[in-house]
JSON list of C-alpha atoms in Angstrom, two decimals:
[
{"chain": "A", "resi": 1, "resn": "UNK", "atom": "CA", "xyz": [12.05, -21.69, 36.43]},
{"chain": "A", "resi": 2, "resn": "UNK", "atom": "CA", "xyz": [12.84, -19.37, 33.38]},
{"chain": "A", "resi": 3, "resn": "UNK", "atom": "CA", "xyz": [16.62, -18.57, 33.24]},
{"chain": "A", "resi": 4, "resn": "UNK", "atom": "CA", "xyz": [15.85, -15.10, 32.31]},
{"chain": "A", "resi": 5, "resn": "UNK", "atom": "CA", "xyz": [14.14, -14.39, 35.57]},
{"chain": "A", "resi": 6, "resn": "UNK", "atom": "CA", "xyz": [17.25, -16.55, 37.67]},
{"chain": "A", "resi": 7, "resn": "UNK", "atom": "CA", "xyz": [19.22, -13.76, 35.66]},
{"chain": "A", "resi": 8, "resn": "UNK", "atom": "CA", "xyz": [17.25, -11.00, 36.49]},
{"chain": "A", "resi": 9, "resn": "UNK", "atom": "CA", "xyz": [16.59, -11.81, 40.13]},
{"chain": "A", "resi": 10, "resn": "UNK", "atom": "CA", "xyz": [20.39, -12.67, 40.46]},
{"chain": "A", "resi": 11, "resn": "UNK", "atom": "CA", "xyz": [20.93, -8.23, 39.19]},
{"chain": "A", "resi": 12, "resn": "UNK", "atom": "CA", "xyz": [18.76, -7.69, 41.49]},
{"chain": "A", "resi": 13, "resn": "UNK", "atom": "CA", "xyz": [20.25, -8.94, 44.46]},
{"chain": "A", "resi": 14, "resn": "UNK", "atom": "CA", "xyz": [23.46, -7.30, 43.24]},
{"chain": "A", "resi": 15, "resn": "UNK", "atom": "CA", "xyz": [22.06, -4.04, 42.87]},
{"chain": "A", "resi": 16, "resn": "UNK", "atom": "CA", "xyz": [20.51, -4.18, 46.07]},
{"chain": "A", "resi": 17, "resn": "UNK", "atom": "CA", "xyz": [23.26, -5.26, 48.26]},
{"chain": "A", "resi": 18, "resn": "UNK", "atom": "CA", "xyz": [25.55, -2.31, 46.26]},
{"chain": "A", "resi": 19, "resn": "UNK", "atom": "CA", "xyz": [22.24, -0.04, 47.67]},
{"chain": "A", "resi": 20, "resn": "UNK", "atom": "CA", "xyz": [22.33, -1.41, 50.95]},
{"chain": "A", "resi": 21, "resn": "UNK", "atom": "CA", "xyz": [25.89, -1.16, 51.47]},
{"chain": "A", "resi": 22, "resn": "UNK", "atom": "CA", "xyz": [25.68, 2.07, 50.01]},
{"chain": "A", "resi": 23, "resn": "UNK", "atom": "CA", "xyz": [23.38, 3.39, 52.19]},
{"chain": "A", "resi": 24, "resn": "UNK", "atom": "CA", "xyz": [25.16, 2.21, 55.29]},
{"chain": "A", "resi": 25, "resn": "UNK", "atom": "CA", "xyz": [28.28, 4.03, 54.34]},
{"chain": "A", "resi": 26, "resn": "UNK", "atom": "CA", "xyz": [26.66, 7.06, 53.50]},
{"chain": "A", "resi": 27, "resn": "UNK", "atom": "CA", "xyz": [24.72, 6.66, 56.90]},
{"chain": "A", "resi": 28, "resn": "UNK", "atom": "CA", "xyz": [28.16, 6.21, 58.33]},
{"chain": "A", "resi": 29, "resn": "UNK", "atom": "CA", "xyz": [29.73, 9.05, 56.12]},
{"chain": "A", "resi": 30, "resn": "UNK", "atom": "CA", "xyz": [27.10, 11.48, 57.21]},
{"chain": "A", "resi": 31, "resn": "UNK", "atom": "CA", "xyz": [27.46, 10.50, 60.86]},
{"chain": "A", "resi": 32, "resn": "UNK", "atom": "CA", "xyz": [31.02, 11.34, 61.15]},
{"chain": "A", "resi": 33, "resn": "UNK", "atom": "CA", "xyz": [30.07, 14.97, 59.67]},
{"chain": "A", "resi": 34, "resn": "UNK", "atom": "CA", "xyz": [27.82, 15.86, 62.11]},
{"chain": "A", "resi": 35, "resn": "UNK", "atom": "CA", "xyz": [29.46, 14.32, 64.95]},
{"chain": "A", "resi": 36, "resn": "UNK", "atom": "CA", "xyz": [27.74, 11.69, 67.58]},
{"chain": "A", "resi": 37, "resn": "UNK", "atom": "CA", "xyz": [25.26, 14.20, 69.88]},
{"chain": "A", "resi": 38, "resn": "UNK", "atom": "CA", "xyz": [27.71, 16.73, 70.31]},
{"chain": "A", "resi": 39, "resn": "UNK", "atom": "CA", "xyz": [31.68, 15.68, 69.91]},
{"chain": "A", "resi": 40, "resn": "UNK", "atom": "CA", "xyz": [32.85, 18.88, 69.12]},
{"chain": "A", "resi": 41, "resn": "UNK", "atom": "CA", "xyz": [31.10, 19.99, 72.02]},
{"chain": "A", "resi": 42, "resn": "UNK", "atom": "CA", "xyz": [32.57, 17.60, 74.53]},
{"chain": "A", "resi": 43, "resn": "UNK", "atom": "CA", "xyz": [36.06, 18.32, 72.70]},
{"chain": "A", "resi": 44, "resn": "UNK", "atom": "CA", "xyz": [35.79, 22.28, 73.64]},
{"chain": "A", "resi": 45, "resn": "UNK", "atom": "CA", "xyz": [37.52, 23.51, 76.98]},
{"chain": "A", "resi": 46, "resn": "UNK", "atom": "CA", "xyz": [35.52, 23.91, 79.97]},
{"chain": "A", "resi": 47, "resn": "UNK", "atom": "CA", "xyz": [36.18, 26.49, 82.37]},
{"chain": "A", "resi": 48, "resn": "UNK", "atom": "CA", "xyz": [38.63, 26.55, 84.82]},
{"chain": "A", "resi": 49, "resn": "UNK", "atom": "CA", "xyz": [38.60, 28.40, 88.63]},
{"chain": "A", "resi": 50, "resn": "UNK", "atom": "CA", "xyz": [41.37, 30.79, 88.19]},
{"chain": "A", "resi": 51, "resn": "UNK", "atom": "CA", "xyz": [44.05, 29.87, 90.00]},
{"chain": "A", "resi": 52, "resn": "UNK", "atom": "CA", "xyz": [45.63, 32.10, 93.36]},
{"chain": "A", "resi": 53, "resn": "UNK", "atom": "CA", "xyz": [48.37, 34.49, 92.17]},
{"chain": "A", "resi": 54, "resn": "UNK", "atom": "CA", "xyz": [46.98, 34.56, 87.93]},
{"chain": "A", "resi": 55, "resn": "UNK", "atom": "CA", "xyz": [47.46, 38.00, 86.63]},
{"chain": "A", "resi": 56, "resn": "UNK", "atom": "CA", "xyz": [45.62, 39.07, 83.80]},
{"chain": "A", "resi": 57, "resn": "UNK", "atom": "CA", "xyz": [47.22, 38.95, 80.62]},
{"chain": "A", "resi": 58, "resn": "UNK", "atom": "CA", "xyz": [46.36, 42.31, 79.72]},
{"chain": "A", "resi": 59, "resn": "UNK", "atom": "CA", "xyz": [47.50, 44.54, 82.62]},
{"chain": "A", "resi": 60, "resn": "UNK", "atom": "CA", "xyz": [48.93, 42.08, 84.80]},
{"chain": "A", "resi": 61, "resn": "UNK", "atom": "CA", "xyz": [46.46, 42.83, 88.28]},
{"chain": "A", "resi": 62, "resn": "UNK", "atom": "CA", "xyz": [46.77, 39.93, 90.35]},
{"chain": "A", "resi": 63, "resn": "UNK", "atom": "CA", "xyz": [43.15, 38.81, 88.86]},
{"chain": "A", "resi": 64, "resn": "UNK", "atom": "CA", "xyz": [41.69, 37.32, 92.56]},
{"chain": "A", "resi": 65, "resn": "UNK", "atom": "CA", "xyz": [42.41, 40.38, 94.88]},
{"chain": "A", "resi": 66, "resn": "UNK", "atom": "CA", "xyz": [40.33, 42.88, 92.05]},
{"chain": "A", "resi": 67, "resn": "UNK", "atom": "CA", "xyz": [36.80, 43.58, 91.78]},
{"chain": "A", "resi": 68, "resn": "UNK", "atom": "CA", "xyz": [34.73, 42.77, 88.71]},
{"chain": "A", "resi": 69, "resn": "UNK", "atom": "CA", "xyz": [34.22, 40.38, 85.92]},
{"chain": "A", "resi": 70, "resn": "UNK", "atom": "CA", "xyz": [37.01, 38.02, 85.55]},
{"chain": "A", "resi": 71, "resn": "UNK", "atom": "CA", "xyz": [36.73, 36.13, 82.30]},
{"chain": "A", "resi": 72, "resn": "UNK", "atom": "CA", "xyz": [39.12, 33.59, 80.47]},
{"chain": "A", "resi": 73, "resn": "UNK", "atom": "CA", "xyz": [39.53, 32.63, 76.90]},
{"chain": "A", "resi": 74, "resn": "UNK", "atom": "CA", "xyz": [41.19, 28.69, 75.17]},
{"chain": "A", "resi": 75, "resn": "UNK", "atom": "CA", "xyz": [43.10, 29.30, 71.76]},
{"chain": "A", "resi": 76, "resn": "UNK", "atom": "CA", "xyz": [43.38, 26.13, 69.58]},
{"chain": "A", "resi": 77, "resn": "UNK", "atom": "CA", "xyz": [46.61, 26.48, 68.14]},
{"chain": "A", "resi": 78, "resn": "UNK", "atom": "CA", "xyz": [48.27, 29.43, 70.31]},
{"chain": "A", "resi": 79, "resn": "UNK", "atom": "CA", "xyz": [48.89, 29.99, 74.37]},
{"chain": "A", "resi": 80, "resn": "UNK", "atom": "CA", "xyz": [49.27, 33.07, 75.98]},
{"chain": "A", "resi": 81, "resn": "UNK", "atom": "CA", "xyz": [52.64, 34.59, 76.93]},
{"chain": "A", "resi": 82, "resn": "UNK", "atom": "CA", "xyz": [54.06, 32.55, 80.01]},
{"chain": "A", "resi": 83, "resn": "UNK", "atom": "CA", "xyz": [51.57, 29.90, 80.60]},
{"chain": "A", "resi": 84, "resn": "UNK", "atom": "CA", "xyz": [49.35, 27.42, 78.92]},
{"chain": "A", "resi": 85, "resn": "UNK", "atom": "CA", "xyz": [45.68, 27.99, 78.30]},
{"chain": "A", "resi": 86, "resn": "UNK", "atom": "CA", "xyz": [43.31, 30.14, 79.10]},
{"chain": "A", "resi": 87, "resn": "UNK", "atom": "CA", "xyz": [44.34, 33.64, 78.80]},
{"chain": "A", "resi": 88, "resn": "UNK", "atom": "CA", "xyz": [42.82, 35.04, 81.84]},
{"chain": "A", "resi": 89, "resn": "UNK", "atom": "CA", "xyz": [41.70, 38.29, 82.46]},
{"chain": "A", "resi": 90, "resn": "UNK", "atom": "CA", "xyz": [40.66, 41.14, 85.89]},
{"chain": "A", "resi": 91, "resn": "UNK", "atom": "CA", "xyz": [37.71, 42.64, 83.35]},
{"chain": "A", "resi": 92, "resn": "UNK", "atom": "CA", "xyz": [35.56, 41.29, 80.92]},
{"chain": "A", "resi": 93, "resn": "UNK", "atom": "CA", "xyz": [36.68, 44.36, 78.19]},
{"chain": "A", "resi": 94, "resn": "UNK", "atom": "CA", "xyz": [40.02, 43.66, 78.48]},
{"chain": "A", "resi": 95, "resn": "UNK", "atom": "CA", "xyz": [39.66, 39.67, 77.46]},
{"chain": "A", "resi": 96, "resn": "UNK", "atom": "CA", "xyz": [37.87, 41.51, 74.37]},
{"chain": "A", "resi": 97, "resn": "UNK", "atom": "CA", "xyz": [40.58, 44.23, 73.54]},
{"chain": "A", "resi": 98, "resn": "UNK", "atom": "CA", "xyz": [42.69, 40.91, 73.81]},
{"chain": "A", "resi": 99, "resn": "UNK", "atom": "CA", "xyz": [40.85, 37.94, 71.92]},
{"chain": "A", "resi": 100, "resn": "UNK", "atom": "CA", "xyz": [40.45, 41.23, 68.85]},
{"chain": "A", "resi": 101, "resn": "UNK", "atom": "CA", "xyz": [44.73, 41.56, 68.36]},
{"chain": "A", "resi": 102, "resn": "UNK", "atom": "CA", "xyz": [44.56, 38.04, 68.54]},
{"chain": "A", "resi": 103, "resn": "UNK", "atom": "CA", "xyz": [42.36, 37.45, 66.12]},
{"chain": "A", "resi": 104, "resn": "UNK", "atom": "CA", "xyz": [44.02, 40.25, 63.79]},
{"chain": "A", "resi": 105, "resn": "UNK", "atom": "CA", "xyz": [47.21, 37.89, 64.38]},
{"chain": "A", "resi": 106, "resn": "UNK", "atom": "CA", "xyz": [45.48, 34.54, 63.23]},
{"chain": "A", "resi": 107, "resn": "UNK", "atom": "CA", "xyz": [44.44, 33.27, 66.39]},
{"chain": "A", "resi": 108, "resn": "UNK", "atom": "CA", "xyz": [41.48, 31.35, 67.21]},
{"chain": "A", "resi": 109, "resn": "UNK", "atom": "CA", "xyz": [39.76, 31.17, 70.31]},
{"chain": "A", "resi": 110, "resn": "UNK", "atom": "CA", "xyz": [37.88, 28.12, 70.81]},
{"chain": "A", "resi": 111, "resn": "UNK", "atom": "CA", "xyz": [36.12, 28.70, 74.18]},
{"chain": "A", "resi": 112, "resn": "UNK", "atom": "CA", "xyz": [35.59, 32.33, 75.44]},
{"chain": "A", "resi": 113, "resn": "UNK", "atom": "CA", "xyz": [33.94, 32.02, 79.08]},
{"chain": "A", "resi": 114, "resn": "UNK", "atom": "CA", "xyz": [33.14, 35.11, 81.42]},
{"chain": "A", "resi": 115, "resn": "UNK", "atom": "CA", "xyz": [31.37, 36.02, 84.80]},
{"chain": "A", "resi": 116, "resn": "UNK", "atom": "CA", "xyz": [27.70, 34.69, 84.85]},
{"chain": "A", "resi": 117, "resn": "UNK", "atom": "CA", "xyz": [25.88, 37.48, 87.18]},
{"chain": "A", "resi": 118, "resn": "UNK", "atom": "CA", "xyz": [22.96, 34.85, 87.26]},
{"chain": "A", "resi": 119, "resn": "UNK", "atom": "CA", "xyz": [24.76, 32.37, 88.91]},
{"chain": "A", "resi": 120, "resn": "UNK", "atom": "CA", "xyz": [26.61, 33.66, 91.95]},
{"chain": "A", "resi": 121, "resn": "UNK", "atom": "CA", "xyz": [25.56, 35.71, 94.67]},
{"chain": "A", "resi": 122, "resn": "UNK", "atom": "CA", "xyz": [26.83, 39.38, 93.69]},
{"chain": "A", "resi": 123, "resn": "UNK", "atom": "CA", "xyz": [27.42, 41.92, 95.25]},
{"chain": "A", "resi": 124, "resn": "UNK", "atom": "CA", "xyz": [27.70, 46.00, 95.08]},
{"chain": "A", "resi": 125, "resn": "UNK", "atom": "CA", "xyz": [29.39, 47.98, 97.43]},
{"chain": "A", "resi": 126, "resn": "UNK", "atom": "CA", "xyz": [30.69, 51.16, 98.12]},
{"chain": "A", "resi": 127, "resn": "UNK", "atom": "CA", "xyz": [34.37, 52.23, 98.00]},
{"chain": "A", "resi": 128, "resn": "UNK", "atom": "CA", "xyz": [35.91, 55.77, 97.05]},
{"chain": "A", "resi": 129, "resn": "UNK", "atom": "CA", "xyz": [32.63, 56.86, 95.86]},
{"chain": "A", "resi": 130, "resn": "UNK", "atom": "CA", "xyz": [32.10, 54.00, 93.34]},
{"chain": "A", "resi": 131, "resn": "UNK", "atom": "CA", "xyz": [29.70, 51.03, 93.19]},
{"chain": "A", "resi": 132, "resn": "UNK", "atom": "CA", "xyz": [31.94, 48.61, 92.91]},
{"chain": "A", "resi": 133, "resn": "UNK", "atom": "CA", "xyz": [30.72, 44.84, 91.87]},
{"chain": "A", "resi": 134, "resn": "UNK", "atom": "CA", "xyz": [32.08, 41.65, 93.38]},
{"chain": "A", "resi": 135, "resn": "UNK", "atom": "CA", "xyz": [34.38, 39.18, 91.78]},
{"chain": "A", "resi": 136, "resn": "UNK", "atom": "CA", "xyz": [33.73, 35.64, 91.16]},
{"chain": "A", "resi": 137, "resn": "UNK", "atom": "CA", "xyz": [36.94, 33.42, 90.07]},
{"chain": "A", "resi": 138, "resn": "UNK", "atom": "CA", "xyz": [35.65, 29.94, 90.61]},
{"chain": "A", "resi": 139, "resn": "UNK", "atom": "CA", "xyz": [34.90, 27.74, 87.35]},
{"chain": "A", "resi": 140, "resn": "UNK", "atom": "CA", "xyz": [31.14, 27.13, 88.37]},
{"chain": "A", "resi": 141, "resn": "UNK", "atom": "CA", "xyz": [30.69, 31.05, 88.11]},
{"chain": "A", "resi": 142, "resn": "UNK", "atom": "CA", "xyz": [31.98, 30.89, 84.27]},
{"chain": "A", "resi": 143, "resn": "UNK", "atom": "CA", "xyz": [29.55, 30.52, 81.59]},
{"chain": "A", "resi": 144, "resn": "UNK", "atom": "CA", "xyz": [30.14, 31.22, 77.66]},
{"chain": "A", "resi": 145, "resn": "UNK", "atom": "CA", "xyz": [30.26, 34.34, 76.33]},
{"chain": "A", "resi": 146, "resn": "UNK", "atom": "CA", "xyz": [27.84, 33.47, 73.19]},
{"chain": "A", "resi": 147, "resn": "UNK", "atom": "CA", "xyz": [24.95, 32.41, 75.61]},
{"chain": "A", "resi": 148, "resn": "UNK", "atom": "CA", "xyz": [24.47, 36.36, 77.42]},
{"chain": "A", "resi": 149, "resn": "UNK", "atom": "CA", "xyz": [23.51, 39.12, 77.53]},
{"chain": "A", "resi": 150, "resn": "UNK", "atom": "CA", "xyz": [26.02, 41.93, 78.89]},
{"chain": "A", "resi": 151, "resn": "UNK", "atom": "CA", "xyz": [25.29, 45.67, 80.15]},
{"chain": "A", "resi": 152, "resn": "UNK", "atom": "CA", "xyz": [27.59, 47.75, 79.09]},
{"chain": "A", "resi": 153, "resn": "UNK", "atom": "CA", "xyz": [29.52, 50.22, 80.69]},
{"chain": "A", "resi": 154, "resn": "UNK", "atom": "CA", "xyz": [27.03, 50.30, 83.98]},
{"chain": "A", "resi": 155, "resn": "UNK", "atom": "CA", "xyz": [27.82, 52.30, 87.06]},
{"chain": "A", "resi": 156, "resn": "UNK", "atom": "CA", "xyz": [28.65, 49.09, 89.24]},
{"chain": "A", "resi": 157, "resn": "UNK", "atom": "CA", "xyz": [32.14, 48.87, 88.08]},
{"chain": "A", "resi": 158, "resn": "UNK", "atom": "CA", "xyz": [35.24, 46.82, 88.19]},
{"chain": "A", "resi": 159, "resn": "UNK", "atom": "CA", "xyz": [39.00, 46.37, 88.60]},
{"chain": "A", "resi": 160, "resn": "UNK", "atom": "CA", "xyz": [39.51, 48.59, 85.41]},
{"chain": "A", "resi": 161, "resn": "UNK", "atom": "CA", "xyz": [36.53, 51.00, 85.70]},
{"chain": "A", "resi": 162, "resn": "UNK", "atom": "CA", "xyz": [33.22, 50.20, 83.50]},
{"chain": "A", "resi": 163, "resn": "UNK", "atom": "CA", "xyz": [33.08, 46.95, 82.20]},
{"chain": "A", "resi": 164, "resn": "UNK", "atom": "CA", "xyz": [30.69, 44.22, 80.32]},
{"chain": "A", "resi": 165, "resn": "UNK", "atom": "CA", "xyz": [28.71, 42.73, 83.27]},
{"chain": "A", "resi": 166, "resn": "UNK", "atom": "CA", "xyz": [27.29, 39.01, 81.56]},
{"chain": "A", "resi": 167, "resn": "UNK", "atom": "CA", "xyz": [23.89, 37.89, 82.52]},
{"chain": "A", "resi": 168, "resn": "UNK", "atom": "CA", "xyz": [22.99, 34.48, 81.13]},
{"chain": "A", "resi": 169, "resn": "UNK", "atom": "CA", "xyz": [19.66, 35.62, 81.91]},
{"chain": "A", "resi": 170, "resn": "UNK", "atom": "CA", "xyz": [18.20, 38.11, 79.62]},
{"chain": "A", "resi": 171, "resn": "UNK", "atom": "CA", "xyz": [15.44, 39.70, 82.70]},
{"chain": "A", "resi": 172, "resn": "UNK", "atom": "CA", "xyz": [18.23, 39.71, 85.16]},
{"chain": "A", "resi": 173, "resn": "UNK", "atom": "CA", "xyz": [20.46, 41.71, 82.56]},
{"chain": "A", "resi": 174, "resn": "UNK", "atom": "CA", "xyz": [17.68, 43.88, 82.45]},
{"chain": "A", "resi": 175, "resn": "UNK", "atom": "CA", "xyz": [17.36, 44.31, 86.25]},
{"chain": "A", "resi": 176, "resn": "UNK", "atom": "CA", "xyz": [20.79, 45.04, 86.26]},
{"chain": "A", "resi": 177, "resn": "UNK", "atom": "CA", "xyz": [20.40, 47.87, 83.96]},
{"chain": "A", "resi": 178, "resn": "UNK", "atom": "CA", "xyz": [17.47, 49.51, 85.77]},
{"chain": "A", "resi": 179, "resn": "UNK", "atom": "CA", "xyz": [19.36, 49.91, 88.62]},
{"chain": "A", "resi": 180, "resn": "UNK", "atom": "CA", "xyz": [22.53, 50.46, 87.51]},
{"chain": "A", "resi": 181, "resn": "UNK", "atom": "CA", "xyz": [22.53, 52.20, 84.21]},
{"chain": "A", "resi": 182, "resn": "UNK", "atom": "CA", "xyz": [24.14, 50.84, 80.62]},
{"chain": "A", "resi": 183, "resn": "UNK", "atom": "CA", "xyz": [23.59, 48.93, 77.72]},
{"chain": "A", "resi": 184, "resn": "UNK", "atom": "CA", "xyz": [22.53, 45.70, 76.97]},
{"chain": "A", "resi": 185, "resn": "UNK", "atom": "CA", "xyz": [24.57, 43.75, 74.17]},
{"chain": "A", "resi": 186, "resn": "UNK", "atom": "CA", "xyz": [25.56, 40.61, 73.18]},
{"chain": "A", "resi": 187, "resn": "UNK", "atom": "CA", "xyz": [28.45, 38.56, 72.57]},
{"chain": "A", "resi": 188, "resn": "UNK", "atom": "CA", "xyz": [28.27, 39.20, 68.48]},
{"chain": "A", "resi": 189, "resn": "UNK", "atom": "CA", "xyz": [27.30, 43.22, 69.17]},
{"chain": "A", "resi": 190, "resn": "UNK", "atom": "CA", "xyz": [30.53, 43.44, 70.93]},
{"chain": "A", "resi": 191, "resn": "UNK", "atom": "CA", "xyz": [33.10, 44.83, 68.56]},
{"chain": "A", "resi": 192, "resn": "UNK", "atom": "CA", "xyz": [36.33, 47.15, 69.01]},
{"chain": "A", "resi": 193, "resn": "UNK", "atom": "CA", "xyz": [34.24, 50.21, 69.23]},
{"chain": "A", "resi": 194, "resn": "UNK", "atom": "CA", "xyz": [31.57, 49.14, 71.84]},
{"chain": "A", "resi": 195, "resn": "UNK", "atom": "CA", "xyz": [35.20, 48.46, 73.61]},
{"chain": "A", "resi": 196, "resn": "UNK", "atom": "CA", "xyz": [36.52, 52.29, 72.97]},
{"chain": "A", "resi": 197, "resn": "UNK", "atom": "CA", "xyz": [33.72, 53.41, 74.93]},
{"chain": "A", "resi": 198, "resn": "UNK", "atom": "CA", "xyz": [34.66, 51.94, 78.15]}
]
């Protein structure tokens, strides 16, 4: 056998185990980037049933004896005043006017859950002349607030008057609406002035 092929095939081999173990580590490399089916999913909070006597962090209601959308929000780096994590809230507009000073502050909320009117049984009833909607504290009844679609400022109100009712369900938002009046919004059309109108 020639030398100069011995050579040659010998460079070869190099340069294809340097390929091959190149490739593997920027297999491995690119892996790690975009996470194994979802880590930073499985790393964010999940909901929590809000516990008996939790006030909201807002106005300080006892959250469980009020009407309404309840809704709760995880921070990364930051808790809320006087207990750990979630900040919990009697009204879906207040856990907005809330996660905006936080944000203003630095703070970064890394779950943001609220009432799902799809899931749960609701109901409207009648007290002082209001249509008042039913509350629904219990983790199952939490979904996030990216994934609906709210009416806003409805006639089937709360513990802190019109609110952001969340539909995870787009038709059943829009149910909601026929019957009861509002907007429909969602989680990224939600800003501080959508909030001044409630």
């Amino acid at each position: 056998m020639d030398s100069s092929f011995r050579e040659s095939s010998r460079v070869g081999c190099r340069r294809r185990r340097f390929l091959a173990a190149g490739v593997t580590f920027a297999t491995a490399a690119l892996g790690g980037c975009l996470g194994s089916g979802g880590d930073s999913e499985s790393s964010a909070p999940a909901a929590v049933t809000v516990p008996e006597g939790a006030t909201c962090d807002v106005c300080g209601m006892n959250i469980r004896q009020n009407p309404g959308p309840n809704a709760e929000i995880f921070y990364g780096d930051h808790s809320p005043e006087g207990h750990d994590n979630p900040a919990r809230f009697c009204s879906t507009w207040e856990a907005y006017q809330y996660d905006f000073d936080r944000e203003s502050d630095g703070w970064e909320d890394v779950a943001f859950f609220v009432t799902d009117y799809s899931a749960v049984e609701y109901e409207v009833t009648e007290d002082g002349g209001d249509q008042v909607l039913s509350s629904h504290p219990d983790a199952e009844a939490f979904v996030a607030a990216s994934e609906v679609t709210y009416v806003v400022g409805s006639d089937a109100v709360g513990s802190m008057g019109r609110d952001l009712v969340a539909f995870s369900e787009a038709g059943d938002a829009e149910s909601f609406q026929s019957e009861y009046g509002g907007d429909l919004a969602t989680h990224d059309e939600v800003t501080p002035e959508v909030i001044g109108t409630l």
